[in-house]
Amino acid sequence: MKLEVKDIRKTFGEKEVLHGISFAVESGKALGLLGRNGAGKTTTIRILMDVFRANSGEILLDGKKFAPSKHQIGYLPEERGLYPKRTVLDQMVYLACLRGMKAKEAKESAGKWLKRLEVDEYAVRKLETLSKGNQQKVQLAATLVCNPEIVILDEPFSGLDPVNSQILKDVVSELIQDSRLVIFSSHQMSYVEEFCDHIAVIDHGQVVMAGELKEIKKDYGRNRLMLAAENYTLDQLAEKTEREWDAYVSISGRKKEFLILELKENMDRNRFMELMVRSDVEVERFGRYEPSLNDIFVSKVGDEA
């Protein structure tokens, strides 16, 4: 399946909050839908699920108009939406039946997902008696109980310790390998990097960056190098760079272990390496710098109020 969101616009009152959102995601791959708080991610998701209607634009599934009611969609909201005073199994079966499953089938599916997420021992307990992390795992089980074709996960790792995070990571990987269509929204960029082939960054209601993550990283890392030396501290190396190599490179950033340098026009990596060999620098680390998704995200939207 291929889901395409094309030029979606949404207005509340006289204020337009989405200004032509477009992105696409395919089965067996995950899309990272990113943005600062208030950027328009949740509004976009609600339009996708037909909670809101867009003022213009279209959503297509395999080239045809997407009708959410005709497909099983699993949505894990950032804010928990289950009933704290109901038992875990009862409300999972209830929610599955609302989505069209028969009671017997719903109970079997609920049991399977509770076991897979290692919370089956709490099936007959009220949700409010569970820890925050186990409530989050139950929430995910409820998201998947209808065996959805399309899975939308909004901050799925919230409140989970490392052990439970690994369980959830395994489940998300299985969903992708099972050719589900996955949209993944999180402020924890390491998880997005781990799961997502493509990203779409929304800022102030418009997509400011979209594409294959590998290519975006390659583009952002172009002409950037990492450098650390055995005989210079980073402060000393920065001073040397600004004093002796300013015609060749500039300092574009700094990590705990190395400087990030940007090659100036008409300078390439090999020529700069030859320059260093002729100097007194004992190179500890040198090579092409690959930015993290967090670096890219901050550089794109982090300097705005």
Short mmCIF file of N, CA and C in Angstrom, two decimals, residues 197-296:
data_model
loop_
_atom_site.label_atom_id
_atom_site.label_comp_id
_atom_site.label_asym_id
_atom_site.label_seq_id
_atom_site.Cartn_x
_atom_site.Cartn_y
_atom_site.Cartn_z
N ASP A 197 12.61 5.06 7.43
CA ASP A 197 13.35 5.24 6.18
C ASP A 197 13.18 6.66 5.66
N HIS A 198 12.01 7.22 5.89
CA HIS A 198 11.71 8.57 5.39
C HIS A 198 11.21 9.43 6.55
N ILE A 199 11.38 10.73 6.40
CA ILE A 199 10.86 11.68 7.39
C ILE A 199 10.14 12.81 6.70
N ALA A 200 9.25 13.44 7.44
CA ALA A 200 8.62 14.70 7.01
C ALA A 200 8.61 15.61 8.23
N VAL A 201 9.22 16.77 8.10
CA VAL A 201 9.31 17.72 9.21
C VAL A 201 8.30 18.83 8.96
N ILE A 202 7.39 19.01 9.92
CA ILE A 202 6.36 20.05 9.83
C ILE A 202 6.75 21.20 10.75
N ASP A 203 6.68 22.40 10.24
CA ASP A 203 6.97 23.59 11.03
C ASP A 203 5.98 24.68 10.67
N HIS A 204 5.28 25.18 11.68
CA HIS A 204 4.26 26.21 11.47
C HIS A 204 3.29 25.83 10.35
N GLY A 205 2.85 24.56 10.38
CA GLY A 205 1.80 24.13 9.47
C GLY A 205 2.22 23.83 8.05
N GLN A 206 3.51 23.71 7.81
CA GLN A 206 3.94 23.33 6.47
C GLN A 206 5.14 22.40 6.54
N VAL A 207 5.29 21.57 5.54
CA VAL A 207 6.40 20.64 5.49
C VAL A 207 7.64 21.41 5.02
N VAL A 208 8.65 21.46 5.89
CA VAL A 208 9.88 22.19 5.56
C VAL A 208 11.00 21.26 5.13
N MET A 209 10.79 19.96 5.31
CA MET A 209 11.78 18.98 4.87
C MET A 209 11.10 17.63 4.76
N ALA A 210 11.35 16.93 3.67
CA ALA A 210 10.79 15.58 3.50
C ALA A 210 11.68 14.79 2.57
N GLY A 211 11.74 13.50 2.80
CA GLY A 211 12.52 12.64 1.91
C GLY A 211 13.13 11.47 2.63
N GLU A 212 14.01 10.77 1.95
CA GLU A 212 14.69 9.60 2.50
C GLU A 212 15.73 10.08 3.52
N LEU A 213 15.68 9.53 4.71
CA LEU A 213 16.55 9.98 5.79
C LEU A 213 18.02 9.83 5.43
N LYS A 214 18.37 8.73 4.78
CA LYS A 214 19.76 8.51 4.41
C LYS A 214 20.27 9.61 3.49
N GLU A 215 19.45 10.03 2.53
CA GLU A 215 19.87 11.07 1.60
C GLU A 215 19.92 12.45 2.27
N ILE A 216 18.99 12.69 3.19
CA ILE A 216 18.99 13.96 3.92
C ILE A 216 20.25 14.07 4.77
N LYS A 217 20.62 12.98 5.43
CA LYS A 217 21.85 12.98 6.22
C LYS A 217 23.07 13.21 5.35
N LYS A 218 23.09 12.56 4.21
CA LYS A 218 24.21 12.72 3.28
C LYS A 218 24.33 14.16 2.82
N ASP A 219 23.20 14.77 2.52
CA ASP A 219 23.21 16.15 2.04
C ASP A 219 23.67 17.11 3.14
N TYR A 220 23.17 16.90 4.37
CA TYR A 220 23.55 17.78 5.47
C TYR A 220 25.01 17.58 5.90
N GLY A 221 25.55 16.39 5.65
CA GLY A 221 26.93 16.14 6.02
C GLY A 221 27.93 16.49 4.94
N ARG A 222 27.42 16.92 3.80
CA ARG A 222 28.30 17.25 2.67
C ARG A 222 29.29 18.35 3.05
N ASN A 223 30.56 18.13 2.72
CA ASN A 223 31.62 19.11 2.99
C ASN A 223 31.88 19.35 4.48
N ARG A 224 31.39 18.45 5.34
CA ARG A 224 31.66 18.57 6.77
C ARG A 224 32.55 17.43 7.24
N LEU A 225 33.48 17.75 8.11
CA LEU A 225 34.44 16.78 8.62
C LEU A 225 34.43 16.78 10.14
N MET A 226 34.84 15.66 10.72
CA MET A 226 35.07 15.62 12.17
C MET A 226 36.56 15.51 12.41
N LEU A 227 37.04 16.19 13.42
CA LEU A 227 38.47 16.22 13.67
C LEU A 227 38.75 16.27 15.17
N ALA A 228 39.63 15.38 15.63
CA ALA A 228 40.15 15.41 16.99
C ALA A 228 41.63 15.04 16.91
N ALA A 229 42.42 15.56 17.85
CA ALA A 229 43.86 15.34 17.84
C ALA A 229 44.34 14.82 19.18
N GLU A 230 45.39 13.98 19.14
CA GLU A 230 45.94 13.42 20.37
C GLU A 230 46.76 14.45 21.14
N ASN A 231 47.36 15.40 20.44
CA ASN A 231 48.24 16.36 21.10
C ASN A 231 47.64 17.76 21.23
N TYR A 232 46.35 17.88 21.01
CA TYR A 232 45.65 19.16 21.20
C TYR A 232 44.31 18.90 21.88
N THR A 233 43.95 19.74 22.83
CA THR A 233 42.57 19.71 23.34
C THR A 233 41.68 20.30 22.25
N LEU A 234 40.38 20.14 22.41
CA LEU A 234 39.48 20.69 21.41
C LEU A 234 39.57 22.22 21.37
N ASP A 235 39.75 22.85 22.54
CA ASP A 235 39.90 24.30 22.56
C ASP A 235 41.15 24.73 21.81
N GLN A 236 42.25 24.02 22.03
CA GLN A 236 43.50 24.35 21.34
C GLN A 236 43.38 24.08 19.84
N LEU A 237 42.70 22.99 19.51
CA LEU A 237 42.52 22.65 18.10
C LEU A 237 41.64 23.70 17.41
N ALA A 238 40.62 24.17 18.11
CA ALA A 238 39.76 25.21 17.55
C ALA A 238 40.54 26.49 17.31
N GLU A 239 41.40 26.84 18.26
CA GLU A 239 42.22 28.04 18.11
C GLU A 239 43.17 27.89 16.92
N LYS A 240 43.79 26.74 16.78
CA LYS A 240 44.70 26.48 15.66
C LYS A 240 43.95 26.54 14.33
N THR A 241 42.76 25.98 14.32
CA THR A 241 41.95 25.99 13.10
C THR A 241 41.64 27.42 12.66
N GLU A 242 41.20 28.24 13.62
CA GLU A 242 40.84 29.62 13.29
C GLU A 242 42.06 30.46 12.93
N ARG A 243 43.23 30.10 13.48
CA ARG A 243 44.43 30.91 13.25
C ARG A 243 45.17 30.49 11.97
N GLU A 244 45.30 29.17 11.73
CA GLU A 244 46.14 28.69 10.65
C GLU A 244 45.38 28.14 9.44
N TRP A 245 44.17 27.64 9.68
CA TRP A 245 43.45 26.96 8.60
C TRP A 245 42.19 27.70 8.16
N ASP A 246 42.06 28.96 8.56
CA ASP A 246 40.82 29.69 8.30
C ASP A 246 40.54 29.86 6.81
N ALA A 247 41.56 29.75 5.97
CA ALA A 247 41.35 29.88 4.52
C ALA A 247 40.81 28.59 3.91
N TYR A 248 40.88 27.51 4.69
CA TYR A 248 40.51 26.20 4.15
C TYR A 248 39.23 25.64 4.76
N VAL A 249 39.05 25.87 6.06
CA VAL A 249 37.88 25.32 6.76
C VAL A 249 37.35 26.34 7.77
N SER A 250 36.10 26.13 8.17
CA SER A 250 35.52 26.90 9.27
C SER A 250 34.92 25.93 10.27
N ILE A 251 34.81 26.35 11.50
CA ILE A 251 34.22 25.50 12.54
C ILE A 251 32.70 25.67 12.50
N SER A 252 32.00 24.58 12.23
CA SER A 252 30.53 24.66 12.14
C SER A 252 29.82 24.05 13.34
N GLY A 253 30.59 23.40 14.23
CA GLY A 253 29.96 22.80 15.40
C GLY A 253 30.99 22.09 16.25
N ARG A 254 30.51 21.56 17.34
CA ARG A 254 31.41 20.88 18.27
C ARG A 254 30.65 19.81 19.04
N LYS A 255 31.24 18.65 19.11
CA LYS A 255 30.72 17.57 19.93
C LYS A 255 31.65 17.36 21.11
N LYS A 256 31.30 16.45 21.98
CA LYS A 256 32.14 16.20 23.15
C LYS A 256 33.51 15.67 22.75
N GLU A 257 33.57 14.87 21.69
CA GLU A 257 34.81 14.20 21.32
C GLU A 257 35.54 14.83 20.16
N PHE A 258 34.91 15.72 19.38
CA PHE A 258 35.57 16.24 18.18
C PHE A 258 34.95 17.57 17.73
N LEU A 259 35.70 18.27 16.88
CA LEU A 259 35.20 19.47 16.22
C LEU A 259 34.52 19.07 14.92
N ILE A 260 33.55 19.88 14.50
CA ILE A 260 32.93 19.70 13.19
C ILE A 260 33.41 20.85 12.32
N LEU A 261 34.09 20.52 11.24
CA LEU A 261 34.64 21.52 10.34
C LEU A 261 33.89 21.49 9.01
N GLU A 262 33.77 22.64 8.38
CA GLU A 262 33.15 22.72 7.06
C GLU A 262 34.18 23.21 6.07
N LEU A 263 34.36 22.44 5.01
CA LEU A 263 35.32 22.80 3.97
C LEU A 263 34.86 24.04 3.22
N LYS A 264 35.76 24.93 2.97
CA LYS A 264 35.43 26.13 2.21
C LYS A 264 35.51 25.82 0.71
N GLU A 265 35.04 26.75 -0.09
CA GLU A 265 34.98 26.56 -1.53
C GLU A 265 36.36 26.23 -2.09
N ASN A 266 36.38 25.29 -3.03
CA ASN A 266 37.61 24.86 -3.72
C ASN A 266 38.57 24.07 -2.82
N MET A 267 38.11 23.63 -1.67
CA MET A 267 38.91 22.78 -0.80
C MET A 267 38.21 21.43 -0.66
N ASP A 268 38.95 20.33 -0.81
CA ASP A 268 38.34 19.02 -0.62
C ASP A 268 39.01 18.30 0.55
N ARG A 269 38.45 17.18 0.92
CA ARG A 269 38.92 16.47 2.12
C ARG A 269 40.36 16.00 1.98
N ASN A 270 40.73 15.48 0.82
CA ASN A 270 42.09 14.96 0.63
C ASN A 270 43.13 16.07 0.73
N ARG A 271 42.84 17.21 0.14
CA ARG A 271 43.78 18.33 0.21
C ARG A 271 43.94 18.82 1.64
N PHE A 272 42.84 18.85 2.38
CA PHE A 272 42.95 19.30 3.77
C PHE A 272 43.70 18.27 4.61
N MET A 273 43.52 16.99 4.32
CA MET A 273 44.24 15.95 5.05
C MET A 273 45.75 16.08 4.80
N GLU A 274 46.15 16.37 3.57
CA GLU A 274 47.56 16.58 3.26
C GLU A 274 48.11 17.76 4.05
N LEU A 275 47.30 18.79 4.19
CA LEU A 275 47.70 19.97 4.97
C LEU A 275 47.97 19.59 6.42
N MET A 276 47.12 18.77 6.98
CA MET A 276 47.29 18.37 8.37
C MET A 276 48.51 17.48 8.55
N VAL A 277 48.77 16.61 7.57
CA VAL A 277 49.93 15.72 7.65
C VAL A 277 51.22 16.54 7.74
N ARG A 278 51.24 17.67 7.06
CA ARG A 278 52.44 18.52 7.07
C ARG A 278 52.52 19.37 8.33
N SER A 279 51.48 19.38 9.13
CA SER A 279 51.47 20.16 10.36
C SER A 279 51.89 19.27 11.53
N ASP A 280 51.82 19.82 12.74
CA ASP A 280 52.21 19.06 13.94
C ASP A 280 51.05 18.36 14.61
N VAL A 281 49.91 18.27 13.94
CA VAL A 281 48.71 17.66 14.52
C VAL A 281 48.81 16.14 14.44
N GLU A 282 48.71 15.49 15.58
CA GLU A 282 48.63 14.04 15.63
C GLU A 282 47.15 13.64 15.63
N VAL A 283 46.68 13.29 14.45
CA VAL A 283 45.24 13.08 14.25
C VAL A 283 44.75 11.86 15.02
N GLU A 284 43.71 12.07 15.83
CA GLU A 284 43.07 10.98 16.57
C GLU A 284 41.81 10.52 15.86
N ARG A 285 41.07 11.48 15.32
CA ARG A 285 39.84 11.17 14.60
C ARG A 285 39.69 12.14 13.45
N PHE A 286 39.45 11.59 12.27
CA PHE A 286 39.27 12.44 11.09
C PHE A 286 38.42 11.68 10.08
N GLY A 287 37.46 12.35 9.49
CA GLY A 287 36.63 11.71 8.48
C GLY A 287 35.38 12.51 8.19
N ARG A 288 34.57 11.97 7.31
CA ARG A 288 33.32 12.65 6.96
C ARG A 288 32.37 12.64 8.15
N TYR A 289 31.77 13.77 8.40
CA TYR A 289 30.84 13.89 9.53
C TYR A 289 29.43 13.56 9.06
N GLU A 290 28.79 12.61 9.75
CA GLU A 290 27.39 12.30 9.47
C GLU A 290 26.54 12.87 10.60
N PRO A 291 25.72 13.86 10.30
CA PRO A 291 24.92 14.48 11.36
C PRO A 291 23.85 13.54 11.88
N SER A 292 23.49 13.70 13.13
CA SER A 292 22.36 12.95 13.69
C SER A 292 21.07 13.63 13.24
N LEU A 293 19.98 12.90 13.34
CA LEU A 293 18.69 13.49 13.01
C LEU A 293 18.39 14.66 13.95
N ASN A 294 18.82 14.56 15.19
CA ASN A 294 18.62 15.66 16.13
C ASN A 294 19.33 16.92 15.64
N ASP A 295 20.57 16.77 15.14
CA ASP A 295 21.31 17.92 14.59
C ASP A 295 20.53 18.56 13.44
N ILE A 296 20.04 17.72 12.54
CA ILE A 296 19.32 18.22 11.37
C ILE A 296 18.03 18.92 11.78
#
